[in-house]
mmCIF file of C-alpha atoms and ligand atoms in Angstrom:
data_model
loop_
_atom_site.group_PDB
_atom_site.id
_atom_site.type_symbol
_atom_site.label_atom_id
_atom_site.label_comp_id
_atom_site.label_asym_id
_atom_site.label_seq_id
_atom_site.Cartn_x
_atom_site.Cartn_y
_atom_site.Cartn_z
ATOM 1 C CA UNK A 1 -8.645 28.994 -23.474
ATOM 2 C CA UNK A 2 -5.613 28.101 -21.422
ATOM 3 C CA UNK A 3 -3.286 25.421 -22.863
ATOM 4 C CA UNK A 4 -4.246 23.283 -19.907
ATOM 5 C CA UNK A 5 -7.845 23.426 -20.735
ATOM 6 C CA UNK A 6 -8.346 22.528 -24.395
ATOM 7 C CA UNK A 7 -11.406 20.461 -25.233
ATOM 8 C CA UNK A 8 -9.366 17.254 -25.444
ATOM 9 C CA UNK A 9 -8.494 17.685 -21.777
ATOM 10 C CA UNK A 10 -11.239 19.829 -20.370
ATOM 11 C CA UNK A 11 -10.287 18.866 -16.823
ATOM 12 C CA UNK A 12 -6.932 20.627 -17.021
ATOM 13 C CA UNK A 13 -4.363 19.434 -14.508
ATOM 14 C CA UNK A 14 -4.872 22.009 -11.755
ATOM 15 C CA UNK A 15 -7.258 20.567 -9.210
ATOM 16 C CA UNK A 16 -8.001 21.883 -5.753
ATOM 17 C CA UNK A 17 -8.106 18.814 -3.494
ATOM 18 C CA UNK A 18 -9.743 20.710 -0.622
ATOM 19 C CA UNK A 19 -12.645 21.913 -2.812
ATOM 20 C CA UNK A 20 -13.106 18.416 -4.250
ATOM 21 C CA UNK A 21 -13.020 16.795 -0.794
ATOM 22 C CA UNK A 22 -15.673 19.149 0.664
ATOM 23 C CA UNK A 23 -18.320 16.543 -0.149
ATOM 24 C CA UNK A 24 -16.129 13.503 0.300
ATOM 25 C CA UNK A 25 -18.849 11.314 1.841
ATOM 26 C CA UNK A 26 -21.128 11.715 -1.175
ATOM 27 C CA UNK A 27 -18.215 11.277 -3.557
ATOM 28 C CA UNK A 28 -16.877 8.203 -1.750
ATOM 29 C CA UNK A 29 -20.090 6.186 -1.727
ATOM 30 C CA UNK A 30 -20.238 5.401 -5.487
ATOM 31 C CA UNK A 31 -16.510 4.608 -5.446
ATOM 32 C CA UNK A 32 -17.114 1.976 -2.777
ATOM 33 C CA UNK A 33 -20.215 0.621 -4.492
ATOM 34 C CA UNK A 34 -18.132 0.142 -7.623
ATOM 35 C CA UNK A 35 -15.357 -1.542 -5.660
ATOM 36 C CA UNK A 36 -17.812 -3.954 -4.030
ATOM 37 C CA UNK A 37 -18.835 -5.266 -7.453
ATOM 38 C CA UNK A 38 -15.292 -6.145 -8.577
ATOM 39 C CA UNK A 39 -15.352 -9.960 -8.825
ATOM 40 C CA UNK A 40 -11.628 -10.589 -8.198
ATOM 41 C CA UNK A 41 -10.363 -12.612 -5.215
ATOM 42 C CA UNK A 42 -6.665 -11.793 -5.272
ATOM 43 C CA UNK A 43 -5.551 -9.447 -8.054
ATOM 44 C CA UNK A 44 -1.771 -9.049 -8.258
ATOM 45 C CA UNK A 45 -1.509 -5.739 -10.140
ATOM 46 C CA UNK A 46 -4.020 -2.910 -9.813
ATOM 47 C CA UNK A 47 -4.146 0.565 -11.355
ATOM 48 C CA UNK A 48 -6.444 3.323 -10.125
ATOM 49 C CA UNK A 49 -6.727 5.753 -13.046
ATOM 50 C CA UNK A 50 -7.414 9.348 -11.981
ATOM 51 C CA UNK A 51 -6.662 8.454 -8.374
ATOM 52 C CA UNK A 52 -6.940 12.084 -7.206
ATOM 53 C CA UNK A 53 -5.994 12.480 -3.572
ATOM 54 C CA UNK A 54 -5.783 8.709 -3.208
ATOM 55 C CA UNK A 55 -8.574 8.120 -0.713
ATOM 56 C CA UNK A 56 -10.054 5.250 -2.736
ATOM 57 C CA UNK A 57 -6.662 3.943 -3.861
ATOM 58 C CA UNK A 58 -5.642 3.409 -0.251
ATOM 59 C CA UNK A 59 -8.884 1.487 0.365
ATOM 60 C CA UNK A 60 -8.130 -0.640 -2.698
ATOM 61 C CA UNK A 61 -4.695 -1.406 -1.231
ATOM 62 C CA UNK A 62 -6.353 -2.397 2.058
ATOM 63 C CA UNK A 63 -8.879 -4.672 0.363
ATOM 64 C CA UNK A 64 -6.137 -6.574 -1.487
ATOM 65 C CA UNK A 65 -3.093 -6.380 0.829
ATOM 66 C CA UNK A 66 -0.831 -8.511 -1.352
ATOM 67 C CA UNK A 67 -1.513 -6.615 -4.600
ATOM 68 C CA UNK A 68 0.838 -4.076 -6.163
ATOM 69 C CA UNK A 69 -1.301 -0.933 -6.304
ATOM 70 C CA UNK A 70 -0.600 2.077 -8.514
ATOM 71 C CA UNK A 71 -2.424 5.393 -8.439
ATOM 72 C CA UNK A 72 -2.215 7.337 -11.714
ATOM 73 C CA UNK A 73 -3.111 11.012 -12.076
ATOM 74 C CA UNK A 74 -1.922 14.012 -14.065
ATOM 75 C CA UNK A 75 -2.543 16.596 -11.341
ATOM 76 C CA UNK A 76 0.514 17.460 -9.265
ATOM 77 C CA UNK A 77 -1.736 18.956 -6.559
ATOM 78 C CA UNK A 78 -3.797 15.793 -6.238
ATOM 79 C CA UNK A 79 -0.715 13.532 -6.225
ATOM 80 C CA UNK A 80 0.981 15.691 -3.590
ATOM 81 C CA UNK A 81 -2.082 15.286 -1.385
ATOM 82 C CA UNK A 82 -2.108 11.529 -2.095
ATOM 83 C CA UNK A 83 1.552 11.103 -1.199
ATOM 84 C CA UNK A 84 1.192 13.152 1.991
ATOM 85 C CA UNK A 85 -0.542 10.235 3.694
ATOM 86 C CA UNK A 86 1.700 7.199 4.217
ATOM 87 C CA UNK A 87 0.599 4.125 2.251
ATOM 88 C CA UNK A 88 2.096 1.360 0.157
ATOM 89 C CA UNK A 89 0.509 2.729 -3.040
ATOM 90 C CA UNK A 90 2.896 3.772 -5.835
ATOM 91 C CA UNK A 91 1.852 7.190 -7.164
ATOM 92 C CA UNK A 92 2.464 7.843 -10.859
ATOM 93 C CA UNK A 93 2.138 11.171 -12.641
ATOM 94 C CA UNK A 94 0.777 10.382 -16.094
ATOM 95 C CA UNK A 95 -1.938 11.368 -18.516
ATOM 96 C CA UNK A 96 -4.425 8.530 -18.974
ATOM 97 C CA UNK A 97 -4.714 9.415 -22.659
ATOM 98 C CA UNK A 98 -1.085 8.355 -23.181
ATOM 99 C CA UNK A 99 -0.770 5.878 -20.291
ATOM 100 C CA UNK A 100 -0.191 2.153 -20.700
ATOM 101 C CA UNK A 101 0.711 -0.282 -17.919
ATOM 102 C CA UNK A 102 4.243 -1.665 -17.581
ATOM 103 C CA UNK A 103 2.784 -5.148 -16.952
ATOM 104 C CA UNK A 104 -0.736 -6.422 -17.715
ATOM 105 C CA UNK A 105 -2.932 -5.585 -14.714
ATOM 106 C CA UNK A 106 -5.615 -7.720 -13.109
ATOM 107 C CA UNK A 107 -7.707 -4.667 -12.316
ATOM 108 C CA UNK A 108 -8.035 -1.242 -13.871
ATOM 109 C CA UNK A 109 -10.274 0.823 -11.642
ATOM 110 C CA UNK A 110 -11.368 4.380 -12.375
ATOM 111 C CA UNK A 111 -13.818 6.427 -10.331
ATOM 112 C CA UNK A 112 -15.234 9.763 -11.496
ATOM 113 C CA UNK A 113 -12.440 10.404 -14.000
ATOM 114 C CA UNK A 114 -12.961 8.982 -17.495
ATOM 115 C CA UNK A 115 -15.748 11.498 -18.221
ATOM 116 C CA UNK A 116 -12.944 14.054 -18.600
ATOM 117 C CA UNK A 117 -11.407 12.116 -21.450
ATOM 118 C CA UNK A 118 -12.710 12.258 -24.995
ATOM 119 C CA UNK A 119 -13.236 9.450 -27.484
ATOM 120 C CA UNK A 120 -14.594 6.660 -25.329
ATOM 121 C CA UNK A 121 -14.990 4.504 -28.449
ATOM 122 C CA UNK A 122 -11.209 4.265 -28.524
ATOM 123 C CA UNK A 123 -10.487 4.587 -24.778
ATOM 124 C CA UNK A 124 -12.631 1.794 -23.339
ATOM 125 C CA UNK A 125 -11.486 -1.025 -25.691
ATOM 126 C CA UNK A 126 -7.881 0.198 -25.248
ATOM 127 C CA UNK A 127 -8.093 -0.077 -21.449
ATOM 128 C CA UNK A 128 -9.772 -3.503 -21.669
ATOM 129 C CA UNK A 129 -7.026 -4.699 -24.025
ATOM 130 C CA UNK A 130 -4.327 -4.091 -21.352
ATOM 131 C CA UNK A 131 -5.891 -6.534 -18.875
ATOM 132 C CA UNK A 132 -4.623 -9.982 -18.024
ATOM 133 C CA UNK A 133 -7.044 -12.756 -19.013
ATOM 134 C CA UNK A 134 -9.503 -12.995 -16.123
ATOM 135 C CA UNK A 135 -8.921 -9.324 -15.302
ATOM 136 C CA UNK A 136 -11.434 -6.585 -14.840
ATOM 137 C CA UNK A 137 -12.122 -2.969 -15.819
ATOM 138 C CA UNK A 138 -14.259 -1.127 -13.253
ATOM 139 C CA UNK A 139 -15.457 2.393 -14.053
ATOM 140 C CA UNK A 140 -17.863 4.911 -12.557
ATOM 141 C CA UNK A 141 -18.777 8.169 -14.290
ATOM 142 C CA UNK A 142 -21.366 10.850 -13.541
ATOM 143 C CA UNK A 143 -24.415 11.032 -15.804
ATOM 144 C CA UNK A 144 -25.185 14.670 -15.123
ATOM 145 C CA UNK A 145 -25.132 16.299 -18.553
ATOM 146 C CA UNK A 146 -28.895 16.828 -18.399
ATOM 147 C CA UNK A 147 -29.004 17.802 -14.708
ATOM 148 C CA UNK A 148 -30.121 21.388 -14.012
ATOM 149 C CA UNK A 149 -26.701 22.175 -12.510
ATOM 150 C CA UNK A 150 -24.958 21.351 -15.785
ATOM 151 C CA UNK A 151 -27.662 22.671 -18.118
ATOM 152 C CA UNK A 152 -27.546 26.007 -16.263
ATOM 153 C CA UNK A 153 -23.743 25.971 -16.418
ATOM 154 C CA UNK A 154 -23.965 25.865 -20.231
ATOM 155 C CA UNK A 155 -26.913 28.268 -20.477
ATOM 156 C CA UNK A 156 -25.199 30.882 -18.305
ATOM 157 C CA UNK A 157 -22.259 30.874 -20.744
ATOM 158 C CA UNK A 158 -24.726 31.356 -23.611
ATOM 159 C CA UNK A 159 -26.843 34.145 -22.120
ATOM 160 C CA UNK A 160 -25.598 35.058 -18.651
ATOM 161 C CA UNK A 161 -23.927 38.403 -19.494
ATOM 162 C CA UNK A 162 -25.932 41.590 -18.841
ATOM 163 C CA UNK A 163 -28.541 41.934 -21.610
ATOM 164 C CA UNK A 164 -28.478 38.200 -22.304
ATOM 165 C CA UNK A 165 -25.071 38.123 -23.996
ATOM 166 C CA UNK A 166 -22.472 35.346 -24.090
ATOM 167 C CA UNK A 167 -19.563 34.763 -21.744
ATOM 168 C CA UNK A 168 -16.290 32.932 -22.408
ATOM 169 C CA UNK A 169 -14.867 31.703 -25.683
ATOM 170 C CA UNK A 170 -16.636 29.656 -28.309
ATOM 171 C CA UNK A 171 -14.159 26.855 -27.632
ATOM 172 C CA UNK A 172 -15.212 26.737 -23.963
ATOM 173 C CA UNK A 173 -18.906 26.707 -24.852
ATOM 174 C CA UNK A 174 -18.292 23.933 -27.378
ATOM 175 C CA UNK A 175 -16.250 21.917 -24.893
ATOM 176 C CA UNK A 176 -19.010 22.145 -22.296
ATOM 177 C CA UNK A 177 -21.660 21.274 -24.859
ATOM 178 C CA UNK A 178 -19.983 17.896 -25.446
ATOM 179 C CA UNK A 179 -21.929 15.091 -23.817
ATOM 180 C CA UNK A 180 -19.159 13.621 -21.678
ATOM 181 C CA UNK A 181 -20.703 10.257 -20.955
ATOM 182 C CA UNK A 182 -22.795 8.166 -23.336
ATOM 183 C CA UNK A 183 -25.720 5.966 -22.347
ATOM 184 C CA UNK A 184 -25.298 2.499 -20.840
ATOM 185 C CA UNK A 185 -26.077 0.656 -24.095
ATOM 186 C CA UNK A 186 -23.235 2.474 -25.861
ATOM 187 C CA UNK A 187 -20.689 1.097 -23.358
ATOM 188 C CA UNK A 188 -22.176 -2.369 -23.726
ATOM 189 C CA UNK A 189 -21.676 -2.164 -27.494
ATOM 190 C CA UNK A 190 -18.143 -0.746 -27.098
ATOM 191 C CA UNK A 191 -16.988 -3.464 -24.709
ATOM 192 C CA UNK A 192 -18.952 -6.581 -25.580
ATOM 193 C CA UNK A 193 -16.412 -7.757 -28.178
ATOM 194 C CA UNK A 194 -13.517 -7.501 -25.682
ATOM 195 C CA UNK A 195 -15.101 -8.976 -22.539
ATOM 196 C CA UNK A 196 -16.503 -12.184 -21.102
ATOM 197 C CA UNK A 197 -19.038 -10.515 -18.844
ATOM 198 C CA UNK A 198 -20.448 -7.028 -18.500
ATOM 199 C CA UNK A 199 -22.229 -5.634 -15.471
ATOM 200 C CA UNK A 200 -23.555 -2.133 -16.205
ATOM 201 C CA UNK A 201 -25.976 -0.164 -14.047
ATOM 202 C CA UNK A 202 -27.089 3.324 -13.089
ATOM 203 C CA UNK A 203 -27.893 4.758 -9.679
ATOM 204 C CA UNK A 204 -29.446 8.103 -8.856
ATOM 205 C CA UNK A 205 -28.468 9.376 -5.411
ATOM 206 C CA UNK A 206 -30.670 11.969 -3.733
ATOM 207 C CA UNK A 207 -27.753 13.833 -2.227
ATOM 208 C CA UNK A 208 -28.603 15.917 0.829
ATOM 209 C CA UNK A 209 -26.082 18.747 0.890
ATOM 210 C CA UNK A 210 -25.337 21.128 3.726
ATOM 211 C CA UNK A 211 -24.115 24.714 3.634
ATOM 212 C CA UNK A 212 -24.774 27.844 1.627
ATOM 213 C CA UNK A 213 -24.990 27.526 -2.159
ATOM 214 C CA UNK A 214 -24.208 23.870 -1.759
ATOM 215 C CA UNK A 215 -24.672 22.872 -5.406
ATOM 216 C CA UNK A 216 -22.360 25.682 -6.503
ATOM 217 C CA UNK A 217 -19.752 24.494 -4.013
ATOM 218 C CA UNK A 218 -20.158 20.946 -5.352
ATOM 219 C CA UNK A 219 -19.611 21.851 -9.010
ATOM 220 C CA UNK A 220 -16.752 24.212 -8.161
ATOM 221 C CA UNK A 221 -14.795 21.112 -7.134
ATOM 222 C CA UNK A 222 -15.335 19.364 -10.486
ATOM 223 C CA UNK A 223 -17.562 20.292 -13.439
ATOM 224 C CA UNK A 224 -17.314 24.081 -13.124
ATOM 225 C CA UNK A 225 -13.494 24.121 -13.033
ATOM 226 C CA UNK A 226 -13.039 24.597 -16.802
ATOM 227 C CA UNK A 227 -15.310 27.667 -16.694
ATOM 228 C CA UNK A 228 -13.615 29.159 -13.647
ATOM 229 C CA UNK A 229 -10.180 28.491 -15.122
ATOM 230 C CA UNK A 230 -10.928 30.145 -18.430
ATOM 231 C CA UNK A 231 -12.951 33.276 -17.605
ATOM 232 C CA UNK A 232 -11.064 36.444 -16.656
ATOM 233 C CA UNK A 233 -11.795 38.031 -13.267
ATOM 234 C CA UNK A 234 -14.564 40.331 -14.535
ATOM 235 C CA UNK A 235 -16.330 37.643 -16.555
ATOM 236 C CA UNK A 236 -15.964 35.141 -13.717
ATOM 237 C CA UNK A 237 -17.658 37.525 -11.316
ATOM 238 C CA UNK A 238 -20.564 38.141 -13.714
ATOM 239 C CA UNK A 239 -20.866 34.436 -14.478
ATOM 240 C CA UNK A 240 -20.826 33.339 -10.849
ATOM 241 C CA UNK A 241 -23.433 35.904 -9.783
ATOM 242 C CA UNK A 242 -25.837 34.821 -12.524
ATOM 243 C CA UNK A 243 -25.150 31.081 -12.255
ATOM 244 C CA UNK A 244 -25.617 31.228 -8.473
ATOM 245 C CA UNK A 245 -28.959 33.024 -8.897
ATOM 246 C CA UNK A 246 -30.163 30.342 -11.322
ATOM 247 C CA UNK A 247 -28.904 27.492 -9.133
ATOM 248 C CA UNK A 248 -30.761 28.883 -6.111
ATOM 249 C CA UNK A 249 -34.019 28.703 -8.103
ATOM 250 C CA UNK A 250 -33.349 25.201 -9.414
ATOM 251 C CA UNK A 251 -32.202 23.829 -6.043
ATOM 252 C CA UNK A 252 -34.094 25.724 -3.340
ATOM 253 C CA UNK A 253 -32.953 25.338 0.240
ATOM 254 C CA UNK A 254 -35.397 23.049 2.099
ATOM 255 C CA UNK A 255 -37.120 24.086 5.326
ATOM 256 C CA UNK A 256 -34.498 22.108 7.269
ATOM 257 C CA UNK A 257 -31.726 24.207 5.688
ATOM 258 C CA UNK A 258 -30.446 21.380 3.446
ATOM 259 C CA UNK A 259 -30.268 21.322 -0.346
ATOM 260 C CA UNK A 260 -31.281 18.268 -2.364
ATOM 261 C CA UNK A 261 -29.014 17.525 -5.311
ATOM 262 C CA UNK A 262 -30.137 14.434 -7.269
ATOM 263 C CA UNK A 263 -27.095 12.894 -8.945
ATOM 264 C CA UNK A 264 -27.091 10.045 -11.459
ATOM 265 C CA UNK A 265 -24.071 7.818 -12.017
ATOM 266 C CA UNK A 266 -23.137 5.062 -14.476
ATOM 267 C CA UNK A 267 -21.211 1.978 -13.340
ATOM 268 C CA UNK A 268 -19.384 -0.497 -15.570
ATOM 269 C CA UNK A 269 -17.673 -3.689 -14.444
ATOM 270 C CA UNK A 270 -16.209 -5.526 -17.428
ATOM 271 C CA UNK A 271 -14.392 -8.853 -17.061
ATOM 272 C CA UNK A 272 -12.117 -10.114 -19.831
HETATM 273 C C1 SAM B 1 -13.096 13.917 -9.924
HETATM 274 S S1 SAM B 1 -11.464 13.458 -9.539
HETATM 275 C C2 SAM B 1 -11.655 11.768 -8.980
HETATM 276 C C3 SAM B 1 -10.585 11.341 -8.035
HETATM 277 C C4 SAM B 1 -10.721 9.945 -7.439
HETATM 278 N N1 SAM B 1 -10.799 8.922 -8.466
HETATM 279 C C5 SAM B 1 -11.909 9.860 -6.508
HETATM 280 O O1 SAM B 1 -12.797 9.073 -6.763
HETATM 281 O O2 SAM B 1 -11.923 10.588 -5.507
HETATM 282 C C6 SAM B 1 -10.819 13.230 -11.171
HETATM 283 C C7 SAM B 1 -9.329 13.005 -11.195
HETATM 284 O O3 SAM B 1 -8.971 12.633 -12.517
HETATM 285 C C8 SAM B 1 -7.756 13.253 -12.825
HETATM 286 N N2 SAM B 1 -7.641 13.326 -14.284
HETATM 287 C C9 SAM B 1 -8.471 13.963 -15.146
HETATM 288 N N3 SAM B 1 -8.041 13.800 -16.408
HETATM 289 C C10 SAM B 1 -6.920 13.037 -16.342
HETATM 290 C C11 SAM B 1 -6.013 12.519 -17.316
HETATM 291 N N4 SAM B 1 -6.184 12.751 -18.617
HETATM 292 N N5 SAM B 1 -4.966 11.771 -16.897
HETATM 293 C C12 SAM B 1 -4.781 11.518 -15.580
HETATM 294 N N6 SAM B 1 -5.612 11.970 -14.612
HETATM 295 C C13 SAM B 1 -6.668 12.728 -14.991
HETATM 296 C C14 SAM B 1 -7.818 14.594 -12.145
HETATM 297 O O4 SAM B 1 -6.530 15.157 -11.954
HETATM 298 C C15 SAM B 1 -8.524 14.238 -10.839
HETATM 299 O O5 SAM B 1 -7.618 13.925 -9.810
#
């Protein structure tokens, strides 16, 4: 397993913004739905944790024009893409696991990122504790551990080699076997002692994807990255051929040429 890819930081820091942004409409919608539920009129200091290429961070800066807005990420590629577009956002290279704000923020926002970080029992109360009184923690994470795309990702590591053998290291298989996001009640229990109100909900989007092997292309931009990063060229080729075959069965192309990819997400808006 590469040093960048140990189970504590399965995401690694090398992201490909263009692969991630292939489905930017589908990825943007939950980010905006989360933002809409933030109950703050005029926050002064805002952090977007795991800001990626900064698309949402810039929208945050537009929604609250007088706020100081910071985008935090540990991927140089993503931050370079973010900084390439002029904006008044301050981009910060930092690892969320070690990050703490210079001044107490009014809003900590994080879309599609905290699932990459382990130990939510420690992480969520820690983030809530940084907020100014009256502030808010707003988080969205995918709930796709049980989705066929992710089950097949794990199963193909277990038995996808010719003859039904394993692929990749035990550490990789263990890291992928970790359930990244807990259920809604767990986050309620984690945060209730630190907050004055908690708004938690789930949404399942029936995503209509275009293009060949659309689900494979989707996961290549996010969940499959640890597998692709770790396997050597030969293993990667074997893995991708078998995983693609299984994905095509699980997500058949519809008569109109589109592929349906149901995707469940968990939203948390916690006010302190
Ligand atoms: C799936 S992208 C989401 C990007 C953005 N929030 C959005 O909604 O488009 C996840 C981002 O989290 C970042 N990330 C993952 N683990 C991180 C960590 N420990 N510290 C900082 N950033 C991290 C990645 O570099 C990546 O840019």
